[in-house]
Short mmCIF file of C-alpha atoms in Angstrom, two decimals:
data_model
loop_
_atom_site.label_atom_id
_atom_site.label_comp_id
_atom_site.label_asym_id
_atom_site.label_seq_id
_atom_site.Cartn_x
_atom_site.Cartn_y
_atom_site.Cartn_z
CA MET A 1 -0.01 -0.04 0.02
CA ILE A 2 2.89 2.30 0.78
CA ASP A 3 4.53 1.30 -2.49
CA SER A 4 1.28 2.21 -4.49
CA ASN A 5 0.97 5.37 -2.86
CA PHE A 6 4.60 6.30 -3.46
CA THR A 7 4.05 5.34 -7.15
CA PHE A 8 0.94 7.37 -7.17
CA CYS A 9 2.94 10.70 -6.39
CA TYR A 10 5.81 10.05 -8.60
CA ASP A 11 4.88 8.04 -11.72
CA LYS A 12 1.84 9.14 -13.84
CA VAL A 13 2.09 6.00 -16.20
CA ASN A 14 2.25 3.55 -13.39
CA THR A 15 -0.72 5.18 -11.66
CA ALA A 16 -3.08 4.61 -14.63
CA ALA A 17 -2.08 1.00 -14.60
CA ILE A 18 -2.77 0.73 -10.81
CA ALA A 19 -6.25 2.50 -11.27
CA VAL A 20 -7.16 0.05 -14.12
CA SER A 21 -6.14 -3.15 -12.12
CA MET A 22 -7.88 -1.92 -9.04
CA GLU A 23 -11.04 -1.19 -11.05
CA VAL A 24 -10.98 -4.75 -12.58
CA GLU A 25 -10.57 -6.30 -9.08
CA THR A 26 -13.54 -4.09 -7.83
CA LEU A 27 -15.56 -5.25 -10.81
CA GLU A 28 -14.94 -8.97 -10.30
CA GLU A 29 -15.37 -8.67 -6.32
CA LYS A 30 -18.55 -6.64 -6.31
CA GLU A 31 -21.64 -8.70 -5.42
CA ILE A 32 -24.16 -8.31 -8.05
CA SER A 33 -27.77 -8.80 -6.85
CA GLN A 34 -29.49 -11.77 -8.03
CA ALA A 35 -32.24 -9.54 -9.54
CA VAL A 36 -29.79 -8.16 -12.08
CA ILE A 37 -28.33 -11.56 -12.78
CA GLY A 38 -31.94 -12.78 -13.39
CA ARG A 39 -32.22 -10.10 -16.02
CA LEU A 40 -28.89 -10.94 -17.88
CA PRO A 41 -30.26 -13.98 -19.79
CA ARG A 42 -33.03 -11.77 -21.32
CA TYR A 43 -30.59 -9.25 -22.39
CA PHE A 44 -28.42 -12.16 -23.90
CA ARG A 45 -31.54 -13.42 -25.81
CA TYR A 46 -32.58 -10.12 -27.31
CA LEU A 47 -29.13 -9.15 -28.29
CA GLY A 48 -28.42 -12.78 -29.86
CA GLU A 49 -31.61 -12.00 -31.94
CA LEU A 50 -30.47 -8.56 -32.99
CA LYS A 51 -27.11 -10.06 -33.81
CA ASP A 52 -28.75 -12.67 -36.01
CA GLN A 53 -30.71 -9.95 -37.76
CA GLY A 54 -27.43 -8.15 -38.63
CA VAL A 55 -27.89 -5.26 -36.28
CA GLU A 56 -24.48 -3.73 -35.22
CA ARG A 57 -25.42 -1.00 -32.90
CA ILE A 58 -28.33 -0.13 -30.64
CA SER A 59 -29.18 2.84 -28.33
CA SER A 60 -30.32 2.12 -24.66
CA GLN A 61 -33.47 3.79 -25.95
CA ASP A 62 -34.15 1.46 -28.77
CA LEU A 63 -33.24 -1.56 -26.48
CA SER A 64 -35.64 -0.16 -24.07
CA GLU A 65 -38.62 -0.06 -26.38
CA LEU A 66 -37.84 -3.43 -27.72
CA MET A 67 -37.47 -5.14 -24.38
CA LYS A 68 -40.15 -3.02 -22.62
CA VAL A 69 -37.97 -1.91 -19.75
CA THR A 70 -36.92 1.63 -19.14
CA ALA A 71 -33.60 2.89 -20.60
CA SER A 72 -32.63 3.89 -17.06
CA GLN A 73 -32.94 0.21 -15.93
CA ILE A 74 -30.77 -1.03 -18.68
CA ARG A 75 -28.13 1.64 -17.95
CA GLN A 76 -28.28 0.68 -14.40
CA ASP A 77 -27.90 -3.04 -14.96
CA PHE A 78 -25.18 -2.55 -17.45
CA ASN A 79 -23.28 -0.23 -14.86
CA ASN A 80 -22.82 -3.05 -12.56
CA PHE A 81 -20.39 -4.54 -15.22
CA GLY A 82 -18.68 -1.47 -16.13
CA GLY A 83 -21.28 0.23 -18.59
CA PHE A 84 -20.38 -1.62 -21.81
CA GLY A 85 -21.33 1.46 -23.98
CA GLN A 86 -20.72 4.98 -24.76
CA GLN A 87 -23.47 7.82 -24.32
CA GLY A 88 -25.06 8.91 -27.51
CA TYR A 89 -23.16 6.43 -29.54
CA GLY A 90 -25.14 3.28 -28.52
CA TYR A 91 -24.03 -0.24 -27.57
CA ASN A 92 -21.95 -2.39 -30.00
CA VAL A 93 -24.48 -5.48 -30.38
CA GLU A 94 -21.78 -8.08 -31.07
CA TYR A 95 -19.56 -6.94 -28.20
CA LEU A 96 -22.37 -6.65 -25.82
CA TYR A 97 -23.54 -10.18 -26.72
CA ARG A 98 -20.07 -11.67 -26.17
CA GLU A 99 -19.43 -9.76 -22.97
CA ILE A 100 -22.82 -10.78 -21.42
CA GLY A 101 -22.24 -14.53 -22.54
CA ARG A 102 -18.74 -14.25 -20.89
CA ILE A 103 -20.36 -12.89 -17.62
CA LEU A 104 -23.02 -15.70 -17.57
CA GLY A 105 -20.07 -18.16 -18.02
CA LEU A 106 -21.34 -19.32 -21.39
CA ASP A 107 -17.71 -19.02 -22.74
CA ARG A 108 -16.99 -22.43 -21.33
CA GLN A 109 -18.45 -25.83 -21.47
CA HIS A 110 -20.78 -27.40 -18.79
CA ASN A 111 -21.33 -31.13 -18.45
CA PHE A 112 -24.69 -32.01 -16.95
CA ILE A 113 -26.44 -35.19 -15.76
CA ILE A 114 -30.23 -35.71 -15.26
CA ILE A 115 -31.50 -37.59 -12.25
CA GLY A 116 -34.93 -38.81 -12.95
CA ALA A 117 -35.92 -40.40 -16.32
CA GLY A 118 -39.49 -39.48 -16.23
CA ASN A 119 -41.33 -37.15 -18.76
CA LEU A 120 -39.88 -34.08 -17.46
CA GLY A 121 -36.22 -35.57 -17.25
CA ARG A 122 -36.58 -36.84 -20.81
CA ALA A 123 -37.90 -33.40 -22.07
CA LEU A 124 -34.87 -31.66 -20.70
CA GLY A 125 -32.63 -34.19 -22.04
CA ASN A 126 -33.86 -33.98 -25.43
CA TYR A 127 -33.83 -30.04 -25.46
CA LEU A 128 -31.26 -29.12 -27.98
CA ASN A 129 -31.05 -25.62 -27.04
CA PHE A 130 -29.11 -26.24 -24.02
CA GLU A 131 -26.23 -27.79 -26.25
CA ARG A 132 -26.05 -24.74 -28.26
CA ARG A 133 -25.31 -22.55 -25.03
CA GLY A 134 -22.54 -25.06 -24.06
CA PHE A 135 -24.45 -27.20 -21.68
CA ILE A 136 -23.78 -30.87 -22.70
CA PHE A 137 -26.00 -33.72 -21.55
CA ARG A 138 -23.64 -36.50 -20.43
CA GLY A 139 -25.58 -39.04 -18.38
CA MET A 140 -29.18 -39.87 -16.98
CA PHE A 141 -29.97 -41.79 -13.84
CA ASP A 142 -33.02 -43.51 -12.47
CA GLN A 143 -33.87 -46.03 -9.68
CA ASN A 144 -36.47 -47.84 -11.98
CA PRO A 145 -34.62 -51.00 -13.25
CA GLU A 146 -36.93 -51.23 -16.30
CA LEU A 147 -35.45 -47.94 -17.57
CA ILE A 148 -31.75 -48.74 -17.21
CA GLY A 149 -29.93 -49.35 -20.28
CA MET A 150 -32.37 -47.45 -22.32
CA GLU A 151 -31.31 -44.23 -23.99
CA VAL A 152 -32.38 -40.51 -24.30
CA ARG A 153 -30.72 -38.70 -27.22
CA GLY A 154 -27.92 -41.20 -27.38
CA VAL A 155 -27.31 -40.95 -23.52
CA ARG A 156 -27.64 -44.09 -21.47
CA ILE A 157 -29.80 -44.35 -18.52
CA MET A 158 -27.89 -45.65 -15.57
CA ALA A 159 -28.64 -47.09 -11.93
CA MET A 160 -28.49 -44.58 -9.19
CA GLU A 161 -25.57 -46.61 -7.62
CA GLU A 162 -23.41 -45.56 -10.41
CA MET A 163 -23.90 -41.77 -10.01
CA GLU A 164 -21.17 -40.82 -7.84
CA ASP A 165 -18.42 -42.58 -9.94
CA PHE A 166 -19.81 -41.09 -13.08
CA ILE A 167 -19.73 -37.53 -11.77
CA ARG A 168 -16.15 -37.74 -10.74
CA GLU A 169 -15.02 -39.56 -13.91
CA ASN A 170 -16.81 -37.33 -16.43
CA ASP A 171 -16.25 -33.80 -15.01
CA ILE A 172 -19.89 -33.15 -14.28
CA ASP A 173 -20.55 -29.63 -13.18
CA ILE A 174 -24.47 -29.60 -12.94
CA ALA A 175 -27.05 -32.19 -11.66
CA VAL A 176 -30.60 -31.59 -12.94
CA LEU A 177 -33.07 -33.12 -10.34
CA THR A 178 -36.37 -34.13 -11.95
CA ILE A 179 -37.48 -36.69 -9.04
CA PRO A 180 -40.30 -36.34 -6.51
CA LYS A 181 -39.49 -34.29 -3.49
CA THR A 182 -39.53 -37.34 -1.25
CA SER A 183 -36.17 -38.48 -2.72
CA ALA A 184 -34.65 -35.11 -3.64
CA VAL A 185 -33.35 -34.38 -0.22
CA SER A 186 -31.27 -37.43 0.11
CA VAL A 187 -30.14 -37.37 -3.50
CA ALA A 188 -28.79 -33.87 -2.98
CA GLU A 189 -26.94 -35.02 0.10
CA ARG A 190 -25.16 -37.61 -2.04
CA LEU A 191 -24.61 -35.00 -4.76
CA VAL A 192 -22.91 -32.54 -2.35
CA LYS A 193 -20.49 -35.18 -1.27
CA THR A 194 -19.16 -35.59 -4.90
CA GLY A 195 -18.18 -32.08 -5.13
CA ILE A 196 -20.68 -31.17 -7.92
CA ARG A 197 -20.83 -27.42 -8.66
CA ALA A 198 -24.67 -26.90 -9.06
CA ILE A 199 -28.02 -28.44 -8.62
CA TRP A 200 -30.89 -27.44 -11.04
CA ASN A 201 -33.79 -28.48 -8.93
CA PHE A 202 -37.24 -29.22 -10.27
CA ALA A 203 -38.40 -31.11 -7.21
CA HIS A 204 -40.87 -29.34 -5.06
CA VAL A 205 -38.85 -28.76 -2.13
CA ASP A 206 -35.90 -26.40 -0.82
CA LEU A 207 -32.62 -27.92 -0.70
CA ASN A 208 -30.04 -27.17 2.03
CA VAL A 209 -26.65 -27.35 0.53
CA PRO A 210 -23.28 -25.92 1.77
CA GLU A 211 -22.05 -22.58 0.45
CA GLY A 212 -20.24 -22.64 -2.74
CA ILE A 213 -22.83 -25.08 -4.33
CA GLU A 214 -25.33 -23.33 -6.53
CA VAL A 215 -29.03 -24.36 -6.45
CA GLU A 216 -31.45 -22.76 -9.00
CA ASN A 217 -35.05 -23.89 -8.26
CA VAL A 218 -37.65 -24.30 -10.78
CA HIS A 219 -40.90 -24.81 -8.72
CA LEU A 220 -43.62 -25.26 -11.60
CA SER A 221 -46.38 -25.24 -8.87
CA ASP A 222 -45.38 -22.08 -7.42
CA SER A 223 -45.35 -20.50 -10.87
CA LEU A 224 -48.72 -21.80 -11.57
CA MET A 225 -49.92 -20.36 -8.34
CA LYS A 226 -48.61 -16.95 -9.26
CA LEU A 227 -50.56 -17.04 -12.39
CA SER A 228 -53.72 -18.06 -10.41
CA TYR A 229 -53.30 -15.03 -8.11
CA ASN A 230 -53.14 -12.79 -11.13
CA ILE A 231 -56.32 -14.23 -12.56
CA ARG A 232 -58.03 -13.83 -9.37
CA ARG A 233 -56.64 -10.08 -8.99
CA GLU A 234 -58.13 -9.52 -12.53
CA ARG A 235 -61.46 -10.99 -11.70
CA VAL A 236 -61.80 -8.62 -8.52
CA LYS A 237 -60.76 -5.68 -10.89
CA GLU A 238 -63.56 -6.50 -13.37
CA THR A 239 -66.17 -6.96 -10.53
CA GLU A 240 -65.26 -3.40 -9.01
CA GLU A 241 -65.30 -1.87 -12.39
CA THR A 242 -68.97 -3.24 -13.04
CA LYS A 243 -70.35 -2.16 -9.51
CA MET B 1 -70.14 10.74 1.18
CA ILE B 2 -72.26 13.27 2.98
CA ASP B 3 -74.30 10.52 4.44
CA SER B 4 -71.29 8.66 5.71
CA ASN B 5 -70.04 11.71 7.58
CA PHE B 6 -73.39 12.18 9.00
CA THR B 7 -73.66 8.69 10.14
CA PHE B 8 -69.94 8.82 11.38
CA CYS B 9 -70.66 11.81 13.83
CA TYR B 10 -73.95 10.42 15.21
CA ASP B 11 -73.86 6.67 15.08
CA LYS B 12 -71.03 4.51 16.67
CA VAL B 13 -72.22 1.23 15.58
CA ASN B 14 -72.53 2.25 11.92
CA THR B 15 -69.02 3.99 12.11
CA ALA B 16 -67.50 0.68 12.93
CA ALA B 17 -69.40 -0.98 9.95
CA ILE B 18 -67.97 1.69 7.57
CA ALA B 19 -64.58 1.31 8.91
CA VAL B 20 -64.53 -2.32 8.32
CA SER B 21 -66.03 -1.95 4.69
CA MET B 22 -63.54 0.69 3.95
CA GLU B 23 -60.51 -1.36 5.16
CA VAL B 24 -61.74 -4.28 2.87
CA GLU B 25 -61.95 -2.19 -0.03
CA THR B 26 -58.47 -0.82 0.59
CA LEU B 27 -57.01 -4.30 0.80
CA GLU B 28 -58.59 -5.59 -2.33
CA GLU B 29 -57.56 -2.40 -4.46
CA LYS B 30 -54.08 -2.18 -3.21
CA GLU B 31 -51.50 -3.33 -5.77
CA ILE B 32 -49.24 -5.84 -4.33
CA SER B 33 -45.77 -6.17 -5.76
CA GLN B 34 -44.99 -9.30 -7.89
CA ALA B 35 -42.04 -9.90 -5.77
CA VAL B 36 -44.45 -10.29 -2.69
CA ILE B 37 -46.77 -12.56 -4.78
CA GLY B 38 -43.88 -14.58 -5.98
CA ARG B 39 -43.11 -15.39 -2.28
CA LEU B 40 -46.57 -16.39 -1.33
CA PRO B 41 -46.48 -19.86 -2.94
CA ARG B 42 -43.53 -20.70 -0.79
CA TYR B 43 -45.34 -19.73 2.20
CA PHE B 44 -48.26 -21.87 1.00
CA ARG B 45 -46.01 -24.81 0.66
CA TYR B 46 -44.51 -24.54 4.01
CA LEU B 47 -47.71 -23.84 5.85
CA GLY B 48 -49.22 -26.99 4.18
CA GLU B 49 -46.39 -29.10 5.35
CA LEU B 50 -46.78 -27.69 8.97
CA LYS B 51 -50.59 -28.43 8.79
CA ASP B 52 -49.76 -31.99 7.62
CA GLN B 53 -47.54 -32.29 10.62
CA GLY B 54 -50.36 -31.20 12.97
CA VAL B 55 -48.72 -27.94 13.94
CA GLU B 56 -51.49 -25.67 14.94
CA ARG B 57 -49.64 -22.29 15.73
CA ILE B 58 -46.29 -20.91 14.80
CA SER B 59 -44.55 -17.66 15.63
CA SER B 60 -42.93 -15.56 12.84
CA GLN B 61 -39.51 -16.31 14.56
CA ASP B 62 -39.98 -20.09 14.13
CA LEU B 63 -41.23 -19.69 10.55
CA SER B 64 -38.31 -17.35 9.86
CA GLU B 65 -35.83 -20.17 10.85
CA LEU B 66 -37.57 -22.85 8.93
CA MET B 67 -38.08 -20.87 5.75
CA LYS B 68 -34.60 -19.12 6.00
CA VAL B 69 -35.99 -15.70 5.53
CA THR B 70 -35.87 -12.92 8.18
CA ALA B 71 -38.84 -12.48 10.45
CA SER B 72 -39.22 -9.01 9.45
CA GLN B 73 -39.55 -9.93 5.84
CA ILE B 74 -42.29 -12.34 6.74
CA ARG B 75 -44.27 -9.65 8.78
CA GLN B 76 -43.90 -7.09 5.90
CA ASP B 77 -45.09 -9.57 3.39
CA PHE B 78 -48.11 -10.40 5.59
CA ASN B 79 -48.92 -6.78 6.20
CA ASN B 80 -49.74 -6.51 2.54
CA PHE B 81 -52.73 -8.72 3.36
CA GLY B 82 -53.79 -7.28 6.88
CA GLY B 83 -51.15 -9.07 8.86
CA PHE B 84 -53.03 -12.38 9.65
CA GLY B 85 -51.56 -12.88 13.05
CA GLN B 86 -51.23 -11.43 16.61
CA GLN B 87 -48.00 -10.19 17.96
CA GLY B 88 -46.53 -12.65 20.55
CA TYR B 89 -49.28 -15.11 20.02
CA GLY B 90 -47.98 -16.47 16.67
CA TYR B 91 -49.92 -17.33 13.36
CA ASN B 92 -52.72 -19.85 13.28
CA VAL B 93 -51.37 -22.23 10.67
CA GLU B 94 -54.66 -23.61 9.41
CA TYR B 95 -56.13 -20.11 9.09
CA LEU B 96 -53.07 -18.73 7.49
CA TYR B 97 -52.79 -21.57 5.10
CA ARG B 98 -56.44 -21.17 4.07
CA GLU B 99 -56.13 -17.34 3.73
CA ILE B 100 -53.01 -17.54 1.56
CA GLY B 101 -54.45 -20.15 -0.71
CA ARG B 102 -57.66 -17.98 -0.94
CA ILE B 103 -55.47 -15.07 -1.94
CA LEU B 104 -53.65 -17.17 -4.60
CA GLY B 105 -57.10 -17.99 -6.01
CA LEU B 106 -56.73 -21.79 -5.12
CA ASP B 107 -60.21 -21.76 -3.71
CA ARG B 108 -61.76 -22.05 -7.12
CA GLN B 109 -61.13 -24.53 -9.83
CA HIS B 110 -59.11 -23.68 -12.93
CA ASN B 111 -59.43 -25.62 -16.16
CA PHE B 112 -56.40 -25.70 -18.43
CA ILE B 113 -55.38 -27.20 -21.89
CA ILE B 114 -51.77 -27.83 -22.98
CA ILE B 115 -50.64 -26.89 -26.45
CA GLY B 116 -47.84 -28.98 -27.75
CA ALA B 117 -47.81 -32.66 -26.98
CA GLY B 118 -43.99 -33.28 -26.82
CA ASN B 119 -42.18 -34.47 -23.84
CA LEU B 120 -42.65 -31.19 -21.79
CA GLY B 121 -46.34 -31.03 -22.60
CA ARG B 122 -46.88 -34.52 -21.56
CA ALA B 123 -44.86 -34.20 -18.33
CA LEU B 124 -47.15 -31.32 -17.32
CA GLY B 125 -50.02 -33.22 -18.32
CA ASN B 126 -49.04 -36.18 -16.05
CA TYR B 127 -48.38 -34.00 -13.17
CA LEU B 128 -50.98 -34.92 -10.53
CA ASN B 129 -49.97 -32.13 -7.97
CA PHE B 130 -51.62 -29.48 -10.16
CA GLU B 131 -55.10 -31.38 -9.86
CA ARG B 132 -54.59 -31.33 -6.04
CA ARG B 133 -54.50 -27.46 -6.26
CA GLY B 134 -57.60 -27.34 -8.25
CA PHE B 135 -55.91 -26.97 -11.76
CA ILE B 136 -57.58 -29.63 -13.91
CA PHE B 137 -56.08 -30.78 -17.15
CA ARG B 138 -58.86 -30.75 -19.81
CA GLY B 139 -57.34 -30.84 -23.37
CA MET B 140 -54.30 -31.19 -25.38
CA PHE B 141 -53.46 -29.81 -28.73
CA ASP B 142 -50.70 -30.69 -31.40
CA GLN B 143 -50.12 -30.09 -34.91
CA ASN B 144 -48.77 -33.44 -35.68
CA PRO B 145 -51.43 -35.62 -37.22
CA GLU B 146 -49.90 -38.76 -35.79
CA LEU B 147 -50.42 -37.67 -32.25
CA ILE B 148 -54.06 -36.75 -32.69
CA GLY B 149 -56.36 -39.14 -30.94
CA MET B 150 -53.76 -40.39 -28.64
CA GLU B 151 -54.30 -39.83 -24.86
CA VAL B 152 -52.28 -38.32 -22.06
CA ARG B 153 -53.66 -39.41 -18.63
CA GLY B 154 -57.21 -39.93 -20.17
CA VAL B 155 -57.16 -36.56 -21.93
CA ARG B 156 -57.29 -36.72 -25.72
CA ILE B 157 -54.89 -34.93 -28.14
CA MET B 158 -56.68 -32.81 -30.62
CA ALA B 159 -55.87 -30.90 -33.72
CA MET B 160 -54.97 -27.28 -33.52
CA GLU B 161 -58.11 -26.13 -35.37
CA GLU B 162 -60.33 -27.47 -32.60
CA MET B 163 -58.61 -25.38 -30.12
CA GLU B 164 -60.82 -22.22 -30.31
CA ASP B 165 -64.21 -24.10 -29.92
CA PHE B 166 -62.81 -26.34 -27.20
CA ILE B 167 -61.71 -23.35 -25.01
CA ARG B 168 -65.08 -21.60 -25.31
CA GLU B 169 -67.21 -24.64 -24.73
CA ASN B 170 -65.15 -26.11 -21.66
CA ASP B 171 -64.70 -22.86 -19.69
CA ILE B 172 -60.75 -23.02 -20.13
CA ASP B 173 -59.01 -20.26 -17.87
CA ILE B 174 -55.30 -21.22 -18.79
CA ALA B 175 -53.45 -22.37 -21.88
CA VAL B 176 -50.06 -23.88 -21.43
CA LEU B 177 -47.79 -23.27 -24.32
CA THR B 178 -45.15 -26.01 -24.60
CA ILE B 179 -44.27 -25.40 -28.43
CA PRO B 180 -41.18 -23.89 -30.13
CA LYS B 181 -40.85 -20.14 -30.04
CA THR B 182 -41.35 -19.75 -33.78
CA SER B 183 -45.20 -20.87 -33.49
CA ALA B 184 -45.73 -19.62 -29.92
CA VAL B 185 -46.40 -15.96 -31.07
CA SER B 186 -49.00 -16.74 -33.48
CA VAL B 187 -50.77 -19.52 -31.27
CA ALA B 188 -50.71 -16.73 -28.52
CA GLU B 189 -52.51 -14.38 -30.83
CA ARG B 190 -55.22 -17.03 -31.37
CA LEU B 191 -55.65 -17.62 -27.70
CA VAL B 192 -56.13 -13.81 -26.98
CA LYS B 193 -59.14 -13.80 -29.41
CA THR B 194 -60.71 -16.71 -27.42
CA GLY B 195 -60.88 -14.62 -24.35
CA ILE B 196 -58.48 -16.86 -22.38
CA ARG B 197 -57.44 -15.49 -18.95
CA ALA B 198 -53.87 -16.69 -18.77
CA ILE B 199 -51.06 -18.16 -20.67
CA TRP B 200 -48.26 -20.24 -18.92
CA ASN B 201 -45.55 -19.89 -21.40
CA PHE B 202 -42.67 -22.37 -21.74
CA ALA B 203 -41.63 -21.04 -25.25
CA HIS B 204 -38.37 -19.07 -25.25
CA VAL B 205 -39.94 -15.84 -26.39
CA ASP B 206 -41.68 -12.98 -24.86
CA LEU B 207 -45.44 -12.77 -25.58
CA ASN B 208 -47.14 -9.43 -26.14
CA VAL B 209 -50.84 -9.87 -24.95
CA PRO B 210 -53.35 -6.97 -23.94
CA GLU B 211 -53.84 -6.02 -20.44
CA GLY B 212 -56.14 -8.12 -18.40
CA ILE B 213 -54.44 -11.39 -19.86
CA GLU B 214 -51.91 -12.89 -17.51
CA VAL B 215 -48.81 -14.39 -19.01
CA GLU B 216 -46.30 -16.29 -16.72
CA ASN B 217 -43.05 -17.33 -18.39
CA VAL B 218 -40.97 -20.48 -17.50
CA HIS B 219 -37.85 -19.66 -19.60
CA LEU B 220 -35.78 -22.81 -18.81
CA SER B 221 -32.81 -21.55 -20.64
CA ASP B 222 -32.65 -18.31 -18.56
CA SER B 223 -32.71 -20.23 -15.47
CA LEU B 224 -29.82 -22.51 -16.62
CA MET B 225 -27.74 -19.46 -17.49
CA LYS B 226 -28.38 -17.96 -14.13
CA LEU B 227 -26.99 -21.09 -12.82
CA SER B 228 -23.95 -20.63 -14.99
CA TYR B 229 -23.32 -17.28 -13.83
CA ASN B 230 -23.29 -18.34 -10.26
CA ILE B 231 -20.82 -21.31 -11.10
CA ARG B 232 -18.63 -18.90 -12.87
CA ARG B 233 -18.68 -16.41 -9.71
CA GLU B 234 -17.96 -19.13 -7.39
CA ARG B 235 -14.91 -20.25 -9.65
CA VAL B 236 -13.66 -16.46 -9.76
CA LYS B 237 -13.92 -16.32 -5.68
CA GLU B 238 -11.87 -19.67 -5.43
CA THR B 239 -9.21 -18.34 -7.68
CA GLU B 240 -8.96 -14.97 -5.65
CA GLU B 241 -8.85 -17.08 -2.48
CA THR B 242 -5.94 -18.98 -3.55
CA LYS B 243 -4.10 -16.07 -5.10
#
């Protein structure tokens, strides 16, 4: 720290270098809220479509109209990552698409397995879009002996007993849980011990995992209930308007 | 209004009645944020489990520990709906479960259809939990002639041309879209014209519908990208710690 201050006073060139390296560190260390993270994939999707349409630059105003969010929201979100663009000049679509992809970790491959070979598990295994984003379907597991040995898109269904070895030997990052909630908790405990990085949880239960393991829940019933709430609210509004 | 004021001054009993009716109106009219609504299904799930375990009362402190949210968050959320409980006495589990269920619109039946008889559509059609919550699977539609006439859990797969009549004749509230994004937009336009109340959208595209029709999106790729971001963030943290 004394060194840095000393350099700061006497060497303009080094100062600039220090300022840059400090800023990079701050950006990497800063905790971005999960609300902002949750919006990044949508930016990524729209920018991908713009890129496919051959659009090279877009202003935050035009992006705002397209995505139906305020331009100030867009600027605030992007400021978390250093801004990306220049005022009055707009964003470079290709660059922004690539940078958001990199921030989302899409510049590297992720291997995943699916636990539970029911309809939902098979639907996810067959979903080719995941592969386009670098998520590679490597293995499937089920406790039903009748399913073992069958294949989903060329991937073999294995017995639950084989899960731990398979994860360790195949560099698996993500386990997708499409099993009933009654078995999800104990399977999650087994997964934690393998050193897996993330669980994509479709079981209707909250999983307790140690820090450092990511859990992303897709609770379909919760989503349906939210829909039901909004239907009810609309009904109440209509009733009040006709009073 | 003059009448009410008059009554207010001269009649204590009527005053109480007016105060109550005014409060009810305020509660119904108040716009609750979607963030709060998004948390209600999780309360409902935990309260359902407590009820099944025979728990009659729970303090906000105990509920807070169980659900891993702050007690102040719980009180704030519940205050949106009038509070539900008494300080120092705790919440009545059965009452709270029923009230949140009522707010979520689960006290009435919702009929739904699924459009797209692929793996995901069939998985949702087979999901019995929806029925327990009052969401009844009535019909399924697909454009593939080979699938038409087949059944998913006793429900017939019909041709897309039959969709509009079926919705109107069978009091359908919700359409579930499990079709590719290329056809989702035009199918949504057809659905809007039928007067459907809500679309549960699994297609990877944002739908533009008029006000009054609810759309709840389940963008699975977005959820997977969020997971990928968090894996990357953990990797960065690990690298920094070992520096």
